[in-house]
Short mmCIF file of C-alpha atoms and ligand atoms in Angstrom, two decimals:
data_model
loop_
_atom_site.label_atom_id
_atom_site.label_comp_id
_atom_site.label_asym_id
_atom_site.label_seq_id
_atom_site.Cartn_x
_atom_site.Cartn_y
_atom_site.Cartn_z
CA UNK A 491 -16.11 -21.40 -4.56
CA UNK A 492 -13.89 -19.68 -7.24
CA UNK A 493 -10.36 -18.37 -6.61
CA UNK A 494 -7.64 -16.88 -8.72
CA UNK A 495 -4.55 -19.10 -8.31
CA UNK A 496 -0.92 -18.94 -9.24
CA UNK A 497 0.81 -22.25 -10.12
CA UNK A 498 4.58 -21.71 -9.85
CA UNK A 499 5.58 -25.03 -11.39
CA UNK A 500 3.25 -24.83 -14.42
CA UNK A 501 3.79 -21.07 -14.61
CA UNK A 502 0.07 -20.50 -14.92
CA UNK A 503 -2.59 -18.23 -13.41
CA UNK A 504 -6.05 -19.56 -13.52
CA UNK A 505 -9.41 -19.87 -11.73
CA UNK A 506 -9.66 -22.88 -9.43
CA UNK A 507 -12.51 -24.31 -7.45
CA UNK A 508 -11.95 -24.61 -3.72
CA UNK A 509 -14.03 -25.63 -0.78
CA UNK A 510 -15.46 -22.60 1.02
CA UNK A 511 -13.57 -21.85 4.30
CA UNK A 512 -15.29 -22.38 7.66
CA UNK A 513 -15.04 -20.64 10.98
CA UNK A 514 -13.02 -22.98 13.07
CA UNK A 515 -12.44 -21.00 16.29
CA UNK A 516 -14.40 -18.42 18.35
CA UNK A 517 -12.06 -15.54 17.26
CA UNK A 518 -12.54 -16.04 13.57
CA UNK A 519 -14.78 -14.24 11.09
CA UNK A 520 -15.99 -15.31 7.65
CA UNK A 521 -16.15 -12.75 4.93
CA UNK A 522 -17.73 -12.52 1.53
CA UNK A 523 -15.15 -10.83 -0.63
CA UNK A 524 -16.41 -7.76 -2.40
CA UNK A 525 -13.38 -6.37 -4.23
CA UNK A 526 -9.68 -7.24 -4.46
CA UNK A 527 -7.19 -4.76 -5.93
CA UNK A 528 -4.35 -5.78 -8.28
CA UNK A 529 -0.94 -4.22 -7.75
CA UNK A 530 2.67 -4.34 -8.80
CA UNK A 531 3.35 -7.26 -6.42
CA UNK A 532 0.56 -9.19 -8.14
CA UNK A 533 2.09 -8.38 -11.50
CA UNK A 534 5.45 -9.83 -10.20
CA UNK A 535 3.70 -12.97 -8.89
CA UNK A 536 1.98 -13.27 -12.25
CA UNK A 537 5.43 -13.16 -13.95
CA UNK A 538 6.46 -16.03 -11.51
CA UNK A 539 9.18 -13.86 -9.98
CA UNK A 540 7.60 -13.61 -6.54
CA UNK A 541 5.02 -15.36 -4.39
CA UNK A 542 5.12 -18.67 -2.49
CA UNK A 543 2.22 -21.17 -2.12
CA UNK A 544 1.46 -22.50 1.37
CA UNK A 545 3.74 -25.38 2.32
CA UNK A 546 3.08 -28.47 0.27
CA UNK A 547 0.46 -26.89 -1.94
CA UNK A 548 0.67 -26.61 -5.76
CA UNK A 549 -0.67 -23.06 -6.01
CA UNK A 550 -1.16 -19.70 -4.26
CA UNK A 551 -4.48 -17.92 -4.17
CA UNK A 552 -3.35 -14.38 -4.95
CA UNK A 553 -4.79 -11.02 -3.77
CA UNK A 554 -3.89 -8.97 -0.70
CA UNK A 555 -5.69 -5.59 -1.24
CA UNK A 556 -9.17 -6.50 -0.07
CA UNK A 557 -12.58 -5.26 0.90
CA UNK A 558 -14.97 -7.86 2.39
CA UNK A 559 -18.29 -8.05 4.16
CA UNK A 560 -18.81 -10.04 7.30
CA UNK A 561 -21.07 -13.01 6.89
CA UNK A 562 -20.51 -14.94 10.11
CA UNK A 563 -18.59 -14.28 13.39
CA UNK A 564 -17.15 -16.71 15.93
CA UNK A 565 -18.60 -16.84 19.48
CA UNK A 566 -15.92 -14.53 21.04
CA UNK A 567 -16.11 -11.75 18.37
CA UNK A 568 -17.94 -8.74 19.69
CA UNK A 569 -16.38 -5.93 17.67
CA UNK A 570 -17.74 -7.13 14.23
CA UNK A 571 -21.21 -8.34 13.14
CA UNK A 572 -22.79 -9.68 9.92
CA UNK A 573 -22.95 -6.92 7.35
CA UNK A 574 -19.99 -4.95 8.46
CA UNK A 575 -17.46 -3.92 5.82
CA UNK A 576 -13.82 -4.78 6.65
CA UNK A 577 -10.33 -4.67 5.29
CA UNK A 578 -8.02 -7.47 6.40
CA UNK A 579 -4.32 -7.03 7.07
CA UNK A 580 -1.80 -9.05 5.02
CA UNK A 581 1.13 -10.02 7.16
CA UNK A 582 1.04 -12.68 9.86
CA UNK A 583 3.60 -13.27 12.61
CA UNK A 584 6.41 -15.84 12.29
CA UNK A 585 5.45 -17.21 15.77
CA UNK A 586 9.06 -17.84 16.76
CA UNK A 587 9.60 -17.05 20.37
CA UNK A 588 12.84 -15.07 19.65
CA UNK A 589 11.05 -12.66 17.30
CA UNK A 590 10.00 -9.82 19.57
CA UNK A 591 8.18 -7.85 16.86
CA UNK A 592 6.06 -10.79 15.94
CA UNK A 593 5.40 -11.61 19.57
CA UNK A 594 4.27 -8.09 19.76
CA UNK A 595 2.04 -8.64 16.73
CA UNK A 596 4.06 -6.32 14.48
CA UNK A 597 5.09 -8.86 11.72
CA UNK A 598 5.94 -5.83 9.50
CA UNK A 599 9.02 -5.65 11.75
CA UNK A 600 9.65 -9.46 11.69
CA UNK A 601 13.40 -10.17 12.23
CA UNK A 602 13.48 -13.88 11.26
CA UNK A 603 12.05 -13.37 7.74
CA UNK A 604 9.66 -16.27 8.56
CA UNK A 605 6.59 -14.07 8.45
CA UNK A 606 3.81 -15.03 6.10
CA UNK A 607 1.65 -12.78 3.89
CA UNK A 608 -1.84 -13.61 2.65
CA UNK A 609 -1.82 -13.79 -1.14
CA UNK A 610 1.99 -13.32 -1.34
CA UNK A 611 3.96 -15.58 0.99
CA UNK A 612 2.97 -18.97 2.39
CA UNK A 613 -0.81 -18.16 2.87
CA UNK A 614 -3.66 -18.04 0.43
CA UNK A 615 -4.89 -14.61 -0.36
CA UNK A 616 -8.15 -12.78 -0.87
CA UNK A 617 -8.96 -13.19 -4.58
CA UNK A 618 -11.71 -15.60 -3.94
CA UNK A 619 -15.30 -15.67 -2.92
CA UNK A 620 -15.02 -16.20 0.83
CA UNK A 621 -12.26 -15.78 3.37
CA UNK A 622 -11.88 -16.70 7.05
CA UNK A 623 -9.45 -14.86 9.27
CA UNK A 624 -9.14 -13.81 12.92
CA UNK A 625 -11.20 -10.70 13.86
CA UNK A 626 -8.10 -9.01 15.23
CA UNK A 627 -6.66 -8.93 11.62
CA UNK A 628 -9.67 -7.00 10.34
CA UNK A 629 -10.43 -3.37 10.34
CA UNK A 630 -13.96 -1.94 10.24
CA UNK A 631 -14.69 0.37 7.36
CA UNK A 632 -17.45 3.02 7.53
CA UNK A 633 -20.03 2.40 4.73
CA UNK A 634 -19.45 6.02 3.56
CA UNK A 635 -16.12 5.04 2.01
CA UNK A 636 -17.32 1.59 0.70
CA UNK A 637 -16.65 2.72 -2.94
CA UNK A 638 -12.93 3.38 -2.34
CA UNK A 639 -12.11 1.20 0.67
CA UNK A 640 -10.24 -1.33 -1.53
CA UNK A 641 -7.56 1.36 -1.64
CA UNK A 642 -6.87 1.01 2.08
CA UNK A 643 -4.12 -1.63 1.79
CA UNK A 644 -2.13 0.24 -0.86
CA UNK A 645 -2.53 3.48 1.20
CA UNK A 646 -1.10 1.73 4.26
CA UNK A 647 2.30 1.94 2.56
CA UNK A 648 2.34 5.74 2.83
CA UNK A 649 0.59 5.58 6.16
CA UNK A 650 3.32 3.54 7.73
CA UNK A 651 6.02 5.66 6.16
CA UNK A 652 4.40 8.78 7.54
CA UNK A 653 3.84 7.14 11.09
CA UNK A 654 7.61 6.51 11.15
CA UNK A 655 8.30 10.05 9.93
CA UNK A 656 6.29 11.72 12.69
CA UNK A 657 8.89 11.15 15.47
CA UNK A 658 11.65 12.23 13.05
CA UNK A 659 9.96 15.57 12.37
CA UNK A 660 9.96 16.26 16.20
CA UNK A 661 13.74 16.74 15.90
CA UNK A 662 12.87 20.11 14.25
CA UNK A 663 11.56 22.23 17.15
CA UNK A 664 10.44 24.96 14.70
CA UNK A 665 7.78 22.58 13.40
CA UNK A 666 4.79 22.08 15.67
CA UNK A 667 4.49 18.29 15.94
CA UNK A 668 0.96 18.59 17.39
CA UNK A 669 -0.25 20.19 14.14
CA UNK A 670 -0.95 18.27 10.99
CA UNK A 671 0.03 21.48 9.23
CA UNK A 672 3.41 20.98 7.62
CA UNK A 673 3.08 23.85 5.11
CA UNK A 674 6.44 25.06 4.20
CA UNK A 675 7.80 21.58 4.02
CA UNK A 676 8.32 20.24 0.44
CA UNK A 677 7.60 16.57 -0.34
CA UNK A 678 8.37 14.95 -3.63
CA UNK A 679 6.76 11.58 -4.57
CA UNK A 680 8.68 9.58 -7.06
CA UNK A 681 6.22 7.72 -9.24
CA UNK A 682 2.60 8.25 -10.22
CA UNK A 683 1.25 4.79 -9.66
CA UNK A 684 -1.40 3.93 -7.09
CA UNK A 685 1.08 3.96 -4.13
CA UNK A 686 2.52 7.39 -5.25
CA UNK A 687 -0.80 8.98 -5.97
CA UNK A 688 -2.31 7.78 -2.63
CA UNK A 689 0.95 8.90 -0.90
CA UNK A 690 0.52 12.33 -2.41
CA UNK A 691 -2.92 12.65 -1.00
CA UNK A 692 -1.62 11.54 2.37
CA UNK A 693 1.06 14.27 2.22
CA UNK A 694 -1.44 16.89 1.00
CA UNK A 695 -3.86 16.30 3.94
CA UNK A 696 -0.93 16.77 6.23
CA UNK A 697 -0.20 20.12 4.70
CA UNK A 698 3.01 19.35 2.77
CA UNK A 699 3.65 21.17 -0.42
CA UNK A 700 3.58 18.08 -2.61
CA UNK A 701 5.18 17.30 -5.97
CA UNK A 702 4.87 14.16 -8.04
CA UNK A 703 7.78 13.21 -10.30
CA UNK A 704 6.93 10.69 -12.99
CA UNK A 705 7.38 9.67 -16.63
CA UNK A 706 3.95 10.66 -17.92
CA UNK A 707 3.61 13.79 -20.02
CA UNK A 708 3.00 17.03 -18.29
CA UNK A 709 -0.31 17.19 -20.17
CA UNK A 710 -1.29 13.70 -19.26
CA UNK A 711 -4.39 12.72 -17.26
CA UNK A 712 -2.31 11.84 -14.28
CA UNK A 713 -0.53 15.16 -14.23
CA UNK A 714 -3.85 16.88 -14.45
CA UNK A 715 -5.15 14.66 -11.59
CA UNK A 716 -2.21 15.79 -9.45
CA UNK A 717 -2.76 19.53 -10.15
CA UNK A 718 -6.55 19.02 -9.44
CA UNK A 719 -5.79 17.90 -5.87
CA UNK A 720 -3.46 20.75 -5.21
CA UNK A 721 -0.23 19.06 -5.96
CA UNK A 722 2.44 19.90 -8.59
CA UNK A 723 3.70 17.61 -11.38
CA UNK A 724 7.19 17.24 -12.72
CA UNK A 725 7.70 15.26 -15.91
CA UNK A 726 10.87 13.28 -15.53
CA UNK A 727 12.22 14.09 -18.94
CA UNK A 728 12.17 17.76 -18.01
CA UNK A 729 14.16 17.60 -14.76
CA UNK A 730 16.96 15.14 -13.81
CA UNK A 731 15.93 13.33 -10.67
CA UNK A 732 19.13 14.30 -8.99
CA UNK A 733 18.25 18.07 -9.42
CA UNK A 734 14.78 18.28 -7.93
CA UNK A 735 15.81 21.11 -5.67
CA UNK A 736 16.13 23.53 -8.63
CA UNK A 737 12.36 23.17 -9.17
CA UNK A 738 11.12 22.50 -5.70
CA UNK A 739 13.30 24.43 -3.32
CA UNK A 740 14.62 22.51 -0.31
CA UNK A 741 13.41 18.94 -0.69
CA UNK A 742 12.37 18.07 2.82
CA UNK A 743 10.98 14.65 1.97
CA UNK A 744 11.22 12.23 -0.98
CA UNK A 745 8.68 9.36 -0.94
CA UNK A 746 9.85 6.73 -3.40
CA UNK A 747 7.03 4.78 -5.03
CA UNK A 748 8.67 3.37 -8.21
CA UNK A 749 10.53 0.15 -7.17
CA UNK A 750 13.44 1.38 -9.35
CA UNK A 751 16.82 1.24 -7.57
CA UNK A 752 18.46 3.16 -10.40
CA UNK A 753 15.97 6.10 -10.14
CA UNK A 754 16.13 6.05 -6.38
CA UNK A 755 19.93 6.20 -6.23
CA UNK A 756 19.99 8.93 -8.84
CA UNK A 757 17.59 10.88 -6.61
CA UNK A 758 19.92 10.87 -3.60
CA UNK A 759 21.65 14.16 -4.36
CA UNK A 760 18.16 15.81 -4.40
CA UNK A 761 17.58 15.19 -0.70
CA UNK A 762 17.62 18.65 0.91
CA UNK A 763 19.06 19.92 4.13
CA UNK A 764 17.62 17.97 7.05
CA UNK A 765 15.72 16.04 4.44
CA UNK A 766 14.34 12.52 4.55
CA UNK A 767 14.07 9.91 1.76
CA UNK A 768 11.71 6.98 2.31
CA UNK A 769 11.89 3.95 0.05
CA UNK A 770 8.89 1.81 -0.49
CA UNK A 771 9.41 -0.02 -3.75
CA UNK A 772 10.59 -3.66 -3.80
CA UNK A 773 12.93 -3.99 -6.86
CA UNK A 774 13.43 -7.33 -8.53
CA UNK A 775 16.51 -8.67 -10.27
CA UNK A 776 19.91 -6.95 -10.30
CA UNK A 777 20.82 -3.43 -11.22
CA UNK A 778 24.28 -1.96 -10.97
CA UNK A 779 24.40 1.76 -10.60
CA UNK A 780 27.30 4.12 -10.04
CA UNK A 781 26.98 6.79 -7.43
CA UNK A 782 29.08 9.59 -6.07
CA UNK A 783 29.49 8.02 -2.69
CA UNK A 784 31.65 10.78 -1.26
CA UNK A 785 29.07 13.41 -2.06
CA UNK A 786 26.25 11.31 -0.64
CA UNK A 787 28.05 10.57 2.53
CA UNK A 788 29.04 14.25 2.86
CA UNK A 789 25.43 15.38 2.36
CA UNK A 790 24.09 12.85 4.71
CA UNK A 791 26.41 14.04 7.52
CA UNK A 792 26.50 17.80 6.94
CA UNK A 793 22.79 18.07 6.16
CA UNK A 794 21.42 15.62 8.77
CA UNK A 795 19.78 13.55 6.13
CA UNK A 796 18.00 10.35 6.74
CA UNK A 797 17.16 7.49 4.31
CA UNK A 798 14.91 4.61 5.34
CA UNK A 799 12.92 1.77 3.88
CA UNK A 800 9.50 0.74 5.07
CA UNK A 801 7.21 -2.17 4.39
CA UNK A 802 3.50 -2.03 5.27
CA UNK A 803 1.83 -2.29 7.64
CA UNK A 804 0.78 -2.62 11.20
CA UNK A 805 -2.74 -2.09 12.62
CA UNK A 806 -2.11 1.67 13.19
CA UNK A 807 -1.26 2.20 9.52
CA UNK A 808 -4.55 0.38 8.52
CA UNK A 809 -6.52 2.56 10.95
CA UNK A 810 -4.86 5.69 9.67
CA UNK A 811 -5.51 4.66 6.07
CA UNK A 812 -9.25 4.25 6.75
CA UNK A 813 -9.36 7.64 8.51
CA UNK A 814 -7.43 9.31 5.72
CA UNK A 815 -9.64 7.76 2.98
CA UNK A 816 -12.61 9.39 4.65
CA UNK A 817 -10.75 12.67 4.56
CA UNK A 818 -9.81 12.20 0.92
CA UNK A 819 -13.42 11.30 0.05
CA UNK A 820 -14.69 14.45 1.66
CA UNK A 821 -12.13 16.70 0.03
CA UNK A 822 -11.60 15.08 -3.43
CA UNK A 823 -14.45 12.57 -3.96
CA UNK A 824 -14.09 12.54 -7.87
CA UNK A 825 -10.33 12.26 -7.81
CA UNK A 826 -10.21 9.41 -5.25
CA UNK A 827 -12.77 7.38 -7.16
CA UNK A 828 -10.87 8.01 -10.39
CA UNK A 829 -7.91 6.05 -8.96
CA UNK A 830 -9.99 2.87 -9.45
CA UNK A 831 -9.80 2.62 -13.21
CA UNK A 832 -11.68 -0.54 -13.72
CA UNK A 833 -13.72 -3.30 -11.97
CA UNK A 834 -13.56 -6.76 -13.61
CA UNK A 835 -14.91 -10.24 -12.85
CA UNK A 836 -12.43 -12.86 -11.73
CA UNK A 837 -12.49 -14.65 -15.08
CA UNK A 838 -10.91 -11.53 -16.66
CA UNK A 839 -7.79 -11.73 -14.41
CA UNK A 840 -5.58 -12.55 -17.46
CA UNK A 841 -6.49 -9.36 -19.21
CA UNK A 842 -6.21 -7.29 -16.06
CA UNK A 843 -2.68 -8.60 -15.49
CA UNK A 844 -1.77 -7.93 -19.18
CA UNK A 845 -3.19 -4.41 -19.11
CA UNK A 846 -0.83 -1.46 -18.69
CA UNK A 847 -2.53 1.91 -18.52
CA UNK A 848 -4.76 1.22 -15.51
CA UNK A 849 -4.09 3.07 -12.27
CA UNK A 850 -5.86 0.56 -10.04
CA UNK A 851 -7.79 -2.47 -11.42
CA UNK A 852 -10.01 -4.24 -9.07
CA UNK A 853 -11.42 -7.82 -9.25
CA UNK A 854 -15.02 -7.66 -8.17
CA UNK A 855 -16.56 -10.74 -6.58
CA UNK A 856 -19.84 -9.45 -5.27
CA UNK A 857 -21.80 -6.29 -4.24
CA UNK A 858 -22.20 -5.35 -0.58
CA UNK A 859 -25.57 -6.44 0.67
CA UNK A 860 -27.05 -3.12 1.82
CA UNK A 861 -29.53 -4.65 4.23
CA UNK A 862 -26.67 -5.98 6.26
CA UNK A 863 -24.82 -2.80 6.05
CA UNK A 864 -27.59 -0.89 7.68
CA UNK A 865 -27.81 -3.40 10.61
C1 LIG B 2007 2.21 -5.66 0.05
C2 LIG B 2007 2.88 -5.85 1.40
C3 LIG B 2007 4.02 -6.79 1.29
C4 LIG B 2007 5.00 -6.44 0.15
C5 LIG B 2007 6.11 -7.47 0.06
C6 LIG B 2007 3.22 -5.28 -0.95
O1 LIG B 2007 2.56 -5.22 -2.23
O2 LIG B 2007 1.26 -4.58 0.21
O3 LIG B 2007 1.95 -6.30 2.36
O4 LIG B 2007 4.74 -6.94 2.52
O5 LIG B 2007 4.19 -6.35 -0.97
O6 LIG B 2007 5.65 -8.77 -0.15
ZN1 LIG B 2008 0.08 -4.53 -2.97
#
């Protein structure tokens, strides 16, 4: 079967032929891959700045944003059957006895750093025709969202961030934590890439007044997309990122989705009273920035501010992403589909990685077999 592989020594990305994987234990499931999304992490891997092949192997099969269809299940698997659509999680536990998060099957909180990630770190990924994994790493997707389900994994970034935010918001007794309705709270998303746009939708369905701050022109298609879902757009050249409050009012939440340390530090003075800033980007290289540390510390203390980083994603975030995608589809079907800007065959991976203007490009391996889906 074909797979898209990154060869770190040769600095090449190309298609390889591999033997198809087989179900080896009763808890495993074999999937036919339907679609695999390409993201910033894949671009970094393709620039040979990130990504590690499995120990002793010359290449890494890339791809971690997946949608697959069940072909075969092991004897102990009762929750999935042939024809089901599934999204598979990315991180796997480090299996060290001293790592309580991994023992608890929450490798997104791994403390040893020895976790693995399919398609990124130490394990082959999903950009191939067939994949085998354990059923417990898979999440069932309703057929109604099949068209957009490949967006589940990138959406888990915001979902985990918002799962972690929920207990923080309970510190404000004037906000009813039982309600999804957060109207009156202002959220600013930094960056209008797929993570930022999906994050904006996740904030909008929770009732936040949502702003997206990005480079694109205020008359661009992305700005129009944001207005069309009920968000507001701020073109970065119009407002310094450290002065967001002037436009927004109290900035209760900043969701960073740019991967730029310079932009993120420049945004710190914008965090409002009792505000939270969540960082999701993983910057490469080195950047020295100068900050007014006295002011930042003063604001953090006197305004009860909180800054945290978050990496996706545990099972809850995948579950919530699937539920939210269904809500997005019901509310904004055109806009959600518009996030997937192109579907390409695997042999076009070079062009896809070289392309710049896409929101989310997807490598398509096969169509869902509808007969199976009905079963
Ligand atoms: C993936 C995460 C991963 C992170 C760092 C992201 O693109 O979605 O699963 O942990 O990169 O490798
Ligand atoms: Zn990704």
